[in-house]
């Protein structure tokens, strides 16, 4: 089949676009507003952008009334946000925290989640989540879109602190991702979770390239200093 979004209809019962960009990691974003109201919401339009320094982004559409979402407003207002790893064990809490609610409703409480204070930023961390990034807000890119929800605010933040639970580090100091079991969004109301993995290395033994692939600034500099 072939279609052109907004031009030639797909003719299917459900729009296939989001089910083609899969699996999407979930940015489970915690923020706080200037009055101290805590907020937590999942964003599957989430990614790391670069690694030195580490920068992440989440893309927020507008809410059903066409307004900017709490996570965006709070990140801009306070200049900080936290990313929490969404896991299989926490899937129900992730889902509960996605409800569209007034800013004064604390989704940590709604989902029965204990908060953990951050070290360098004001927003709280999800204590049970095995990995969290403390982020300083950088900027927002706004993409105008169609209908009340179409416009997107893409929020970028620099990762200034990273927490990883010792239990999910293996004997070699690698994050044991199958043990973490992240959940990821697919299309429709479908999700997947990471319960297997495989490795492969770019051929050619180009060490700086491999350092970049690993996301290790130290290895990149070491290799480039050799030449
Ligand atoms: C797994 C999951 C992923 C989501 N991803 C996004 C997303 O990428 N962008 C978005 O605008 N809304 C997304 N949503 C919906 C938001 O979580 C929802 O609008 C939430 O109420 C926003 O909360 P906030 O206003 O407190 O920021 C997602 C929902 C779920 C359950």
Short mmCIF file of C-alpha atoms and ligand atoms in Angstrom, two decimals:
data_model
loop_
_atom_site.label_atom_id
_atom_site.label_comp_id
_atom_site.label_asym_id
_atom_site.label_seq_id
_atom_site.Cartn_x
_atom_site.Cartn_y
_atom_site.Cartn_z
CA UNK A 1 0.00 0.00 0.00
CA UNK A 2 1.02 3.62 -0.42
CA UNK A 3 -0.27 6.85 1.13
CA UNK A 4 0.76 10.47 1.58
CA UNK A 5 -0.05 11.88 5.04
CA UNK A 6 -2.56 14.71 4.69
CA UNK A 7 -2.87 14.11 0.94
CA UNK A 8 -3.58 10.51 -0.15
CA UNK A 9 -5.48 8.57 2.59
CA UNK A 10 -4.14 5.25 3.88
CA UNK A 11 -7.60 3.69 3.82
CA UNK A 12 -6.81 1.49 6.81
CA UNK A 13 -8.92 1.24 9.98
CA UNK A 14 -6.04 2.67 12.04
CA UNK A 15 -3.26 5.11 11.14
CA UNK A 16 -0.10 3.04 10.64
CA UNK A 17 2.51 5.82 11.12
CA UNK A 18 3.36 5.31 14.77
CA UNK A 19 3.45 1.53 14.40
CA UNK A 20 6.26 1.91 11.85
CA UNK A 21 8.61 3.81 14.18
CA UNK A 22 9.15 1.10 16.78
CA UNK A 23 10.10 0.34 19.44
CA UNK A 24 10.24 3.83 20.94
CA UNK A 25 11.94 4.21 24.33
CA UNK A 26 9.77 5.91 26.90
CA UNK A 27 10.80 9.20 28.41
CA UNK A 28 9.08 8.98 31.79
CA UNK A 29 9.50 12.64 32.63
CA UNK A 30 9.20 14.15 36.10
CA UNK A 31 8.99 17.89 36.61
CA UNK A 32 7.90 20.39 39.23
CA UNK A 33 6.29 23.77 38.70
CA UNK A 34 7.24 27.07 40.37
CA UNK A 35 4.57 26.45 43.06
CA UNK A 36 6.04 23.06 43.95
CA UNK A 37 3.42 20.87 42.20
CA UNK A 38 5.04 17.58 41.15
CA UNK A 39 4.28 16.06 37.75
CA UNK A 40 5.06 12.76 36.04
CA UNK A 41 4.15 11.66 32.49
CA UNK A 42 5.40 9.25 29.80
CA UNK A 43 6.64 10.48 26.42
CA UNK A 44 7.49 7.88 23.78
CA UNK A 45 8.63 10.55 21.38
CA UNK A 46 11.87 10.51 23.37
CA UNK A 47 15.52 9.99 22.49
CA UNK A 48 19.11 10.76 23.31
CA UNK A 49 20.47 13.35 20.87
CA UNK A 50 24.19 13.12 21.56
CA UNK A 51 26.54 11.79 24.25
CA UNK A 52 29.31 14.35 24.93
CA UNK A 53 27.75 16.07 26.74
CA UNK A 54 24.73 13.78 26.97
CA UNK A 55 21.58 15.48 25.70
CA UNK A 56 18.06 14.04 25.58
CA UNK A 57 14.78 15.26 24.09
CA UNK A 58 11.09 14.59 24.39
CA UNK A 59 8.44 15.73 21.94
CA UNK A 60 5.13 16.78 23.41
CA UNK A 61 2.00 17.28 21.37
CA UNK A 62 -0.65 19.65 22.65
CA UNK A 63 -3.29 18.40 25.10
CA UNK A 64 -6.88 17.72 24.00
CA UNK A 65 -7.78 21.40 24.49
CA UNK A 66 -4.84 22.54 22.34
CA UNK A 67 -2.71 23.65 25.32
CA UNK A 68 0.93 22.95 26.12
CA UNK A 69 1.36 19.96 28.42
CA UNK A 70 2.44 20.28 32.07
CA UNK A 71 5.81 18.60 31.49
CA UNK A 72 6.76 21.22 28.89
CA UNK A 73 5.52 24.19 30.92
CA UNK A 74 7.27 22.98 34.07
CA UNK A 75 10.57 22.16 32.33
CA UNK A 76 10.62 25.66 30.85
CA UNK A 77 9.46 27.38 34.06
CA UNK A 78 11.90 25.69 36.44
CA UNK A 79 14.62 24.90 33.86
CA UNK A 80 14.94 21.25 34.84
CA UNK A 81 13.45 17.79 34.33
CA UNK A 82 14.23 14.18 35.21
CA UNK A 83 14.05 11.14 32.95
CA UNK A 84 13.10 7.88 34.67
CA UNK A 85 13.49 4.45 33.07
CA UNK A 86 10.06 2.89 32.43
CA UNK A 87 10.26 -0.83 33.15
CA UNK A 88 8.05 -3.89 32.87
CA UNK A 89 7.61 -3.88 36.68
CA UNK A 90 6.45 -0.26 36.58
CA UNK A 91 4.23 -0.54 33.47
CA UNK A 92 0.91 0.02 35.27
CA UNK A 93 2.27 3.12 37.03
CA UNK A 94 3.56 4.47 33.70
CA UNK A 95 0.10 4.06 32.23
CA UNK A 96 -1.67 5.68 35.20
CA UNK A 97 0.69 8.67 35.04
CA UNK A 98 -0.35 9.38 31.41
CA UNK A 99 -3.80 10.67 32.31
CA UNK A 100 -4.61 14.26 31.35
CA UNK A 101 -5.05 15.92 34.73
CA UNK A 102 -4.90 19.42 36.22
CA UNK A 103 -1.37 20.64 37.10
CA UNK A 104 -2.00 20.36 40.84
CA UNK A 105 -2.57 16.58 40.64
CA UNK A 106 0.61 14.73 41.60
CA UNK A 107 0.91 11.65 39.34
CA UNK A 108 3.51 10.12 41.69
CA UNK A 109 0.78 9.91 44.34
CA UNK A 110 -1.89 8.85 41.86
CA UNK A 111 0.27 5.92 40.70
CA UNK A 112 1.40 5.03 44.25
CA UNK A 113 5.05 5.85 43.53
CA UNK A 114 7.56 6.90 46.15
CA UNK A 115 9.66 9.96 45.28
CA UNK A 116 13.44 10.18 45.66
CA UNK A 117 15.09 13.60 45.78
CA UNK A 118 17.47 14.51 42.98
CA UNK A 119 20.98 15.81 43.69
CA UNK A 120 21.36 18.66 41.20
CA UNK A 121 17.79 19.49 40.13
CA UNK A 122 14.47 20.14 41.86
CA UNK A 123 12.18 17.58 40.13
CA UNK A 124 11.90 14.29 42.03
CA UNK A 125 12.97 10.86 40.77
CA UNK A 126 10.82 7.73 40.69
CA UNK A 127 12.48 5.75 43.49
CA UNK A 128 11.60 2.31 42.08
CA UNK A 129 12.93 3.12 38.62
CA UNK A 130 16.41 1.57 38.25
CA UNK A 131 17.89 4.40 36.12
CA UNK A 132 17.28 8.15 36.21
CA UNK A 133 18.85 11.16 34.48
CA UNK A 134 18.80 14.60 36.09
CA UNK A 135 18.53 17.15 33.27
CA UNK A 136 18.97 20.90 32.86
CA UNK A 137 16.57 22.39 30.32
CA UNK A 138 18.26 23.70 27.16
CA UNK A 139 15.58 24.83 24.72
CA UNK A 140 12.27 24.03 23.03
CA UNK A 141 11.72 23.63 19.30
CA UNK A 142 8.09 24.12 18.32
CA UNK A 143 6.66 22.47 15.21
CA UNK A 144 3.25 23.84 14.18
CA UNK A 145 0.82 21.05 13.29
CA UNK A 146 -2.78 20.29 12.42
CA UNK A 147 -5.79 20.12 14.72
CA UNK A 148 -5.76 20.79 18.45
CA UNK A 149 -3.05 18.22 19.23
CA UNK A 150 -0.85 18.40 16.11
CA UNK A 151 1.63 21.06 17.18
CA UNK A 152 4.65 19.63 18.96
CA UNK A 153 7.02 21.15 21.51
CA UNK A 154 10.34 19.32 21.41
CA UNK A 155 12.15 19.87 24.69
CA UNK A 156 15.91 19.38 24.92
CA UNK A 157 17.87 18.93 28.14
CA UNK A 158 21.49 18.33 29.13
CA UNK A 159 21.99 15.30 31.39
CA UNK A 160 23.92 16.54 34.43
CA UNK A 161 23.59 13.53 36.75
CA UNK A 162 22.90 9.82 36.19
CA UNK A 163 21.69 7.31 38.78
CA UNK A 164 21.98 3.57 38.05
CA UNK A 165 20.91 1.00 40.64
CA UNK A 166 23.87 -1.24 41.54
CA UNK A 167 21.66 -4.35 41.12
CA UNK A 168 21.38 -3.77 37.36
CA UNK A 169 25.15 -3.52 36.80
CA UNK A 170 26.80 -6.85 35.96
CA UNK A 171 30.28 -8.02 37.02
CA UNK A 172 31.85 -6.27 33.98
CA UNK A 173 30.22 -2.94 34.82
CA UNK A 174 27.71 -3.22 31.97
CA UNK A 175 24.08 -2.25 32.44
CA UNK A 176 22.25 -5.59 32.40
CA UNK A 177 19.42 -4.35 30.21
CA UNK A 178 17.49 -7.61 30.21
CA UNK A 179 17.40 -7.41 34.01
CA UNK A 180 16.16 -3.78 33.76
CA UNK A 181 13.54 -4.88 31.21
CA UNK A 182 12.61 -1.48 29.75
CA UNK A 183 9.20 -1.16 28.13
CA UNK A 184 8.87 0.57 24.78
CA UNK A 185 5.96 1.95 22.79
CA UNK A 186 4.85 0.53 19.49
CA UNK A 187 1.75 1.50 17.48
CA UNK A 188 -1.89 1.48 18.51
CA UNK A 189 -2.10 0.45 22.19
CA UNK A 190 0.82 -1.95 21.83
CA UNK A 191 4.06 -2.11 23.78
CA UNK A 192 7.06 -4.37 23.87
CA UNK A 193 9.73 -5.00 26.48
CA UNK A 194 13.43 -5.79 26.19
CA UNK A 195 13.86 -9.43 27.13
CA UNK A 196 16.67 -10.45 24.77
CA UNK A 197 19.68 -8.81 23.13
CA UNK A 198 22.45 -9.46 20.64
CA UNK A 199 25.78 -7.74 19.94
CA UNK A 200 27.63 -6.82 16.77
CA UNK A 201 30.60 -4.55 16.12
CA UNK A 202 31.17 -2.35 13.03
CA UNK A 203 33.89 -4.07 10.96
CA UNK A 204 37.24 -2.40 10.30
CA UNK A 205 38.55 -1.89 13.85
CA UNK A 206 38.07 1.91 13.67
CA UNK A 207 38.46 2.51 17.38
CA UNK A 208 37.30 6.16 17.54
CA UNK A 209 34.18 5.24 15.59
CA UNK A 210 33.55 2.37 17.99
CA UNK A 211 34.09 4.69 20.97
CA UNK A 212 31.39 6.95 19.54
CA UNK A 213 29.10 3.96 19.00
CA UNK A 214 29.60 3.00 22.63
CA UNK A 215 29.00 6.63 23.62
CA UNK A 216 32.32 6.80 25.46
CA UNK A 217 34.03 10.23 25.19
CA UNK A 218 37.15 8.85 26.98
CA UNK A 219 37.66 6.09 24.41
CA UNK A 220 37.14 8.53 21.52
CA UNK A 221 39.78 10.96 22.88
CA UNK A 222 42.21 8.15 23.68
CA UNK A 223 42.03 6.83 20.13
CA UNK A 224 42.26 10.26 18.50
CA UNK A 225 45.23 11.26 20.70
CA UNK A 226 47.12 8.16 19.47
CA UNK A 227 47.02 9.33 15.86
C1 LIG B 1 3.52 5.19 26.89
C2 LIG B 1 3.00 6.56 26.55
C3 LIG B 1 3.75 7.37 25.73
C4 LIG B 1 3.31 8.67 25.45
N1 LIG B 1 4.06 9.45 24.62
C5 LIG B 1 3.68 10.72 24.36
C6 LIG B 1 4.49 11.56 23.54
O1 LIG B 1 5.55 11.16 23.04
N2 LIG B 1 4.06 12.83 23.31
C7 LIG B 1 2.91 13.31 23.87
O2 LIG B 1 2.58 14.47 23.64
N3 LIG B 1 2.13 12.53 24.66
C8 LIG B 1 2.49 11.26 24.92
N4 LIG B 1 1.71 10.47 25.74
C9 LIG B 1 0.55 11.07 26.40
C10 LIG B 1 0.98 11.89 27.64
O3 LIG B 1 1.62 11.05 28.59
C11 LIG B 1 -0.25 12.55 28.28
O4 LIG B 1 -0.75 13.53 27.40
C12 LIG B 1 0.00 13.14 29.64
O5 LIG B 1 -1.24 13.52 30.21
C13 LIG B 1 0.89 14.36 29.60
O6 LIG B 1 1.06 14.80 30.90
P1 LIG B 1 1.54 16.24 31.35
O7 LIG B 1 0.52 17.26 30.84
O8 LIG B 1 1.54 16.13 32.84
O9 LIG B 1 2.89 16.48 30.78
C14 LIG B 1 2.09 9.16 25.99
C15 LIG B 1 1.31 8.29 26.79
C16 LIG B 1 1.76 7.01 27.05
C17 LIG B 1 0.91 6.10 27.90
#
